[in-house]
Amino acid sequence: MIPSIPSIGWSPAPGRTLLLPNMGQVRGAVISPPTQLVWPKKTSADNLDYSLDPSDWLAGTNDYLSFIESVEITTCLGEADDLSCLWSSVINGMACLMLGSGQPGTQQNINVKLLTQQGRRAAISILLPVSSALAATDPQKTPILPNGTPIPPNAIQLPDGVILLADNGQPLLIA
């Protein structure tokens, strides 16, 4: 299998990175960690990166994270200031999400589905407390393609600013 290529110019924040525990090594089965994972608190005004490090989960397997299949915030109420996933990408071998906004004083539940190069799948549920220290705000704007696709920091960009795209219209990534 192919290890991740380090992303140049941007790294996930270590203080907001959770180590995924070893959940078993069954290929093809969807597995979940045995304990509830909790990311550090944010305010509604923050746009912050949060990451999942699969190194313990995949230790000794010669397998690497390949793709984030989905990110679902199950506690959203349909409000403008709901917690939003502004982009998600595999960066430096980790599942990274940029999260913005969120109802102050709430606990948000984020479900992330991961896929590895060898076909292992994980369904991860993470709690994210949103502090009531600041008022609710809409998520900040992040770069997007003309079709509305978010541009993560590891998208391949030409010197003239053009983002390289795959045949499916998604950005090509350094991953």
PDB file of C-alpha atoms in Angstrom:
ATOM      1  CA  MET A   1       0.000   0.000   0.000  1.00  0.00           C
ATOM      2  CA  ILE A   2       1.042   3.603  -0.495  1.00  0.00           C
ATOM      3  CA  PRO A   3       1.696   5.807   2.564  1.00  0.00           C
ATOM      4  CA  SER A   4       0.388   9.374   2.593  1.00  0.00           C
ATOM      5  CA  ILE A   5       2.347  12.175   0.966  1.00  0.00           C
ATOM      6  CA  PRO A   6       2.979  14.988   3.482  1.00  0.00           C
ATOM      7  CA  SER A   7       0.906  18.083   2.736  1.00  0.00           C
ATOM      8  CA  ILE A   8       3.059  21.155   2.224  1.00  0.00           C
ATOM      9  CA  GLY A   9       2.153  24.427   3.931  1.00  0.00           C
ATOM     10  CA  TRP A  10      -0.677  23.145   6.130  1.00  0.00           C
ATOM     11  CA  SER A  11      -0.764  20.652   8.967  1.00  0.00           C
ATOM     12  CA  PRO A  12      -3.628  19.446  11.167  1.00  0.00           C
ATOM     13  CA  ALA A  13      -3.699  21.008  14.651  1.00  0.00           C
ATOM     14  CA  PRO A  14      -2.259  18.455  17.123  1.00  0.00           C
ATOM     15  CA  GLY A  15      -4.480  19.744  19.959  1.00  0.00           C
ATOM     16  CA  ARG A  16      -7.631  18.937  17.964  1.00  0.00           C
ATOM     17  CA  THR A  17      -6.510  15.509  16.732  1.00  0.00           C
ATOM     18  CA  LEU A  18      -8.000  12.322  18.197  1.00  0.00           C
ATOM     19  CA  LEU A  19      -6.182   9.002  17.958  1.00  0.00           C
ATOM     20  CA  LEU A  20      -8.568   6.310  16.742  1.00  0.00           C
ATOM     21  CA  PRO A  21      -8.210   3.230  18.949  1.00  0.00           C
ATOM     22  CA  ASN A  22      -7.478  -0.195  17.496  1.00  0.00           C
ATOM     23  CA  MET A  23     -10.950  -1.450  16.570  1.00  0.00           C
ATOM     24  CA  GLY A  24     -10.006  -4.800  15.040  1.00  0.00           C
ATOM     25  CA  GLN A  25      -8.603  -5.565  11.632  1.00  0.00           C
ATOM     26  CA  VAL A  26     -11.554  -7.009   9.723  1.00  0.00           C
ATOM     27  CA  ARG A  27     -11.619  -5.996   6.062  1.00  0.00           C
ATOM     28  CA  GLY A  28     -15.012  -5.099   4.622  1.00  0.00           C
ATOM     29  CA  ALA A  29     -16.846  -4.866   7.967  1.00  0.00           C
ATOM     30  CA  VAL A  30     -17.886  -1.450   9.260  1.00  0.00           C
ATOM     31  CA  ILE A  31     -16.547  -1.048  12.794  1.00  0.00           C
ATOM     32  CA  SER A  32     -16.743   1.647  15.470  1.00  0.00           C
ATOM     33  CA  PRO A  33     -14.517   2.571  18.437  1.00  0.00           C
ATOM     34  CA  PRO A  34     -15.532   1.031  21.781  1.00  0.00           C
ATOM     35  CA  THR A  35     -15.660   4.421  23.566  1.00  0.00           C
ATOM     36  CA  GLN A  36     -17.211   7.819  22.775  1.00  0.00           C
ATOM     37  CA  LEU A  37     -14.710  10.228  21.234  1.00  0.00           C
ATOM     38  CA  VAL A  38     -14.874  13.939  22.159  1.00  0.00           C
ATOM     39  CA  TRP A  39     -13.078  16.789  20.390  1.00  0.00           C
ATOM     40  CA  PRO A  40     -11.997  19.931  22.303  1.00  0.00           C
ATOM     41  CA  LYS A  41     -14.617  22.687  22.649  1.00  0.00           C
ATOM     42  CA  LYS A  42     -15.046  25.470  20.079  1.00  0.00           C
ATOM     43  CA  THR A  43     -17.074  28.683  19.944  1.00  0.00           C
ATOM     44  CA  SER A  44     -19.668  29.377  17.261  1.00  0.00           C
ATOM     45  CA  ALA A  45     -17.368  32.021  15.726  1.00  0.00           C
ATOM     46  CA  ASP A  46     -14.503  29.542  15.208  1.00  0.00           C
ATOM     47  CA  ASN A  47     -13.632  27.849  11.925  1.00  0.00           C
ATOM     48  CA  LEU A  48     -11.282  25.127  13.183  1.00  0.00           C
ATOM     49  CA  ASP A  49      -9.773  21.948  11.808  1.00  0.00           C
ATOM     50  CA  TYR A  50     -10.467  18.717  13.688  1.00  0.00           C
ATOM     51  CA  SER A  51      -8.711  15.469  12.791  1.00  0.00           C
ATOM     52  CA  LEU A  52      -8.863  11.716  13.308  1.00  0.00           C
ATOM     53  CA  ASP A  53      -5.522   9.870  13.360  1.00  0.00           C
ATOM     54  CA  PRO A  54      -5.923   6.214  12.263  1.00  0.00           C
ATOM     55  CA  SER A  55      -2.343   5.133  13.100  1.00  0.00           C
ATOM     56  CA  ASP A  56      -3.322   2.907  16.092  1.00  0.00           C
ATOM     57  CA  TRP A  57      -6.325   1.463  14.265  1.00  0.00           C
ATOM     58  CA  LEU A  58      -4.177   0.543  11.243  1.00  0.00           C
ATOM     59  CA  ALA A  59      -0.958  -0.366  13.115  1.00  0.00           C
ATOM     60  CA  GLY A  60       0.807  -3.403  11.641  1.00  0.00           C
ATOM     61  CA  THR A  61      -1.569  -3.727   8.666  1.00  0.00           C
ATOM     62  CA  ASN A  62       0.411  -1.928   5.931  1.00  0.00           C
ATOM     63  CA  ASP A  63      -2.904  -0.157   5.282  1.00  0.00           C
ATOM     64  CA  TYR A  64      -3.557   3.572   5.030  1.00  0.00           C
ATOM     65  CA  LEU A  65      -6.547   5.878   5.096  1.00  0.00           C
ATOM     66  CA  SER A  66      -7.807   6.415   1.573  1.00  0.00           C
ATOM     67  CA  PHE A  67     -11.027   8.393   1.682  1.00  0.00           C
ATOM     68  CA  ILE A  68     -13.616  10.094   3.889  1.00  0.00           C
ATOM     69  CA  GLU A  69     -16.848   8.539   2.638  1.00  0.00           C
ATOM     70  CA  SER A  70     -19.164  10.905   4.505  1.00  0.00           C
ATOM     71  CA  VAL A  71     -19.465  13.500   7.256  1.00  0.00           C
ATOM     72  CA  GLU A  72     -22.877  13.910   8.874  1.00  0.00           C
ATOM     73  CA  ILE A  73     -23.751  16.319  11.681  1.00  0.00           C
ATOM     74  CA  THR A  74     -26.796  14.653  13.222  1.00  0.00           C
ATOM     75  CA  THR A  75     -27.663  17.436  15.678  1.00  0.00           C
ATOM     76  CA  CYS A  76     -28.354  20.156  13.076  1.00  0.00           C
ATOM     77  CA  LEU A  77     -31.721  21.900  13.325  1.00  0.00           C
ATOM     78  CA  GLY A  78     -31.801  23.572   9.911  1.00  0.00           C
ATOM     79  CA  GLU A  79     -30.669  26.947  11.291  1.00  0.00           C
ATOM     80  CA  ALA A  80     -28.152  29.280   9.593  1.00  0.00           C
ATOM     81  CA  ASP A  81     -25.815  28.950  12.585  1.00  0.00           C
ATOM     82  CA  ASP A  82     -25.838  25.127  12.731  1.00  0.00           C
ATOM     83  CA  LEU A  83     -22.440  23.459  12.915  1.00  0.00           C
ATOM     84  CA  SER A  84     -21.163  22.987   9.352  1.00  0.00           C
ATOM     85  CA  CYS A  85     -18.449  20.865   7.795  1.00  0.00           C
ATOM     86  CA  LEU A  86     -16.823  23.355   5.418  1.00  0.00           C
ATOM     87  CA  TRP A  87     -14.501  20.746   3.865  1.00  0.00           C
ATOM     88  CA  SER A  88     -13.081  17.312   4.624  1.00  0.00           C
ATOM     89  CA  SER A  89      -9.965  15.619   3.273  1.00  0.00           C
ATOM     90  CA  VAL A  90      -7.267  13.059   4.035  1.00  0.00           C
ATOM     91  CA  ILE A  91      -4.212  15.135   4.970  1.00  0.00           C
ATOM     92  CA  ASN A  92      -0.919  13.668   6.215  1.00  0.00           C
ATOM     93  CA  GLY A  93      -2.676  10.298   6.590  1.00  0.00           C
ATOM     94  CA  MET A  94      -5.409  11.701   8.847  1.00  0.00           C
ATOM     95  CA  ALA A  95      -9.094  12.437   8.295  1.00  0.00           C
ATOM     96  CA  CYS A  96      -9.341  16.238   8.608  1.00  0.00           C
ATOM     97  CA  LEU A  97     -12.523  18.303   8.818  1.00  0.00           C
ATOM     98  CA  MET A  98     -12.927  22.088   8.882  1.00  0.00           C
ATOM     99  CA  LEU A  99     -15.876  22.837  11.169  1.00  0.00           C
ATOM    100  CA  GLY A 100     -17.546  26.224  11.535  1.00  0.00           C
ATOM    101  CA  SER A 101     -20.409  27.801  13.472  1.00  0.00           C
ATOM    102  CA  GLY A 102     -22.633  25.775  15.843  1.00  0.00           C
ATOM    103  CA  GLN A 103     -25.399  26.584  18.331  1.00  0.00           C
ATOM    104  CA  PRO A 104     -23.761  27.938  21.539  1.00  0.00           C
ATOM    105  CA  GLY A 105     -24.121  25.762  24.629  1.00  0.00           C
ATOM    106  CA  THR A 106     -24.776  22.550  22.677  1.00  0.00           C
ATOM    107  CA  GLN A 107     -23.045  19.222  22.149  1.00  0.00           C
ATOM    108  CA  GLN A 108     -22.847  18.431  18.451  1.00  0.00           C
ATOM    109  CA  ASN A 109     -22.663  14.861  17.159  1.00  0.00           C
ATOM    110  CA  ILE A 110     -20.536  14.281  14.059  1.00  0.00           C
ATOM    111  CA  ASN A 111     -20.578  10.924  12.253  1.00  0.00           C
ATOM    112  CA  VAL A 112     -17.610  10.236   9.976  1.00  0.00           C
ATOM    113  CA  LYS A 113     -17.270   7.205   7.704  1.00  0.00           C
ATOM    114  CA  LEU A 114     -13.732   6.258   6.666  1.00  0.00           C
ATOM    115  CA  LEU A 115     -12.356   3.885   4.018  1.00  0.00           C
ATOM    116  CA  THR A 116      -8.803   2.498   3.779  1.00  0.00           C
ATOM    117  CA  GLN A 117      -6.786   1.392   0.752  1.00  0.00           C
ATOM    118  CA  GLN A 118      -7.351  -2.283   1.663  1.00  0.00           C
ATOM    119  CA  GLY A 119     -11.110  -1.872   2.114  1.00  0.00           C
ATOM    120  CA  ARG A 120     -11.400  -1.466   5.890  1.00  0.00           C
ATOM    121  CA  ARG A 121     -14.278   0.773   6.933  1.00  0.00           C
ATOM    122  CA  ALA A 122     -14.918   2.648  10.151  1.00  0.00           C
ATOM    123  CA  ALA A 123     -17.978   4.569  11.311  1.00  0.00           C
ATOM    124  CA  ILE A 124     -16.847   7.087  13.917  1.00  0.00           C
ATOM    125  CA  SER A 125     -19.138   9.192  16.123  1.00  0.00           C
ATOM    126  CA  ILE A 126     -17.525  12.226  17.771  1.00  0.00           C
ATOM    127  CA  LEU A 127     -19.008  14.756  20.184  1.00  0.00           C
ATOM    128  CA  LEU A 128     -18.032  18.416  19.805  1.00  0.00           C
ATOM    129  CA  PRO A 129     -19.071  20.848  22.558  1.00  0.00           C
ATOM    130  CA  VAL A 130     -19.864  24.386  21.356  1.00  0.00           C
ATOM    131  CA  SER A 131     -19.104  26.968  24.040  1.00  0.00           C
ATOM    132  CA  SER A 132     -21.682  29.545  25.061  1.00  0.00           C
ATOM    133  CA  ALA A 133     -18.916  32.155  25.538  1.00  0.00           C
ATOM    134  CA  LEU A 134     -19.853  33.898  22.258  1.00  0.00           C
ATOM    135  CA  ALA A 135     -23.115  34.466  20.395  1.00  0.00           C
ATOM    136  CA  ALA A 136     -24.154  32.253  17.495  1.00  0.00           C
ATOM    137  CA  THR A 137     -22.594  33.135  14.145  1.00  0.00           C
ATOM    138  CA  ASP A 138     -22.922  31.825  10.600  1.00  0.00           C
ATOM    139  CA  PRO A 139     -19.966  29.752   9.365  1.00  0.00           C
ATOM    140  CA  GLN A 140     -17.158  31.737   7.794  1.00  0.00           C
ATOM    141  CA  LYS A 141     -16.650  31.444   4.047  1.00  0.00           C
ATOM    142  CA  THR A 142     -14.037  29.034   2.714  1.00  0.00           C
ATOM    143  CA  PRO A 143     -12.748  28.692  -0.868  1.00  0.00           C
ATOM    144  CA  ILE A 144     -15.077  26.807  -3.217  1.00  0.00           C
ATOM    145  CA  LEU A 145     -15.094  25.809  -6.889  1.00  0.00           C
ATOM    146  CA  PRO A 146     -17.679  27.378  -9.236  1.00  0.00           C
ATOM    147  CA  ASN A 147     -19.845  24.246  -8.766  1.00  0.00           C
ATOM    148  CA  GLY A 148     -19.864  24.759  -4.969  1.00  0.00           C
ATOM    149  CA  THR A 149     -17.326  22.025  -4.134  1.00  0.00           C
ATOM    150  CA  PRO A 150     -15.152  23.053  -1.147  1.00  0.00           C
ATOM    151  CA  ILE A 151     -11.413  23.355  -1.775  1.00  0.00           C
ATOM    152  CA  PRO A 152      -9.350  21.703   0.992  1.00  0.00           C
ATOM    153  CA  PRO A 153      -5.808  22.965   1.689  1.00  0.00           C
ATOM    154  CA  ASN A 154      -4.210  19.911   0.031  1.00  0.00           C
ATOM    155  CA  ALA A 155      -5.886  20.504  -3.354  1.00  0.00           C
ATOM    156  CA  ILE A 156      -3.354  20.687  -6.192  1.00  0.00           C
ATOM    157  CA  GLN A 157      -3.179  24.291  -7.374  1.00  0.00           C
ATOM    158  CA  LEU A 158      -1.267  25.560 -10.407  1.00  0.00           C
ATOM    159  CA  PRO A 159       0.838  28.754 -10.180  1.00  0.00           C
ATOM    160  CA  ASP A 160      -1.965  30.721 -11.881  1.00  0.00           C
ATOM    161  CA  GLY A 161      -4.391  29.674  -9.107  1.00  0.00           C
ATOM    162  CA  VAL A 162      -6.294  27.042 -11.119  1.00  0.00           C
ATOM    163  CA  ILE A 163      -7.289  23.973  -9.063  1.00  0.00           C
ATOM    164  CA  LEU A 164      -6.668  20.663 -10.855  1.00  0.00           C
ATOM    165  CA  LEU A 165      -9.813  18.529 -11.061  1.00  0.00           C
ATOM    166  CA  ALA A 166     -10.443  14.813 -11.498  1.00  0.00           C
ATOM    167  CA  ASP A 167     -12.879  13.542 -14.136  1.00  0.00           C
ATOM    168  CA  ASN A 168     -15.661  13.642 -11.511  1.00  0.00           C
ATOM    169  CA  GLY A 169     -15.157  17.397 -10.913  1.00  0.00           C
ATOM    170  CA  GLN A 170     -13.571  16.928  -7.478  1.00  0.00           C
ATOM    171  CA  PRO A 171     -10.214  18.592  -6.690  1.00  0.00           C
ATOM    172  CA  LEU A 172      -7.114  16.436  -7.123  1.00  0.00           C
ATOM    173  CA  LEU A 173      -5.399  16.168  -3.750  1.00  0.00           C
ATOM    174  CA  ILE A 174      -1.959  15.681  -2.274  1.00  0.00           C
ATOM    175  CA  ALA A 175      -2.841  12.799   0.022  1.00  0.00           C
TER     176      ALA A 175
END
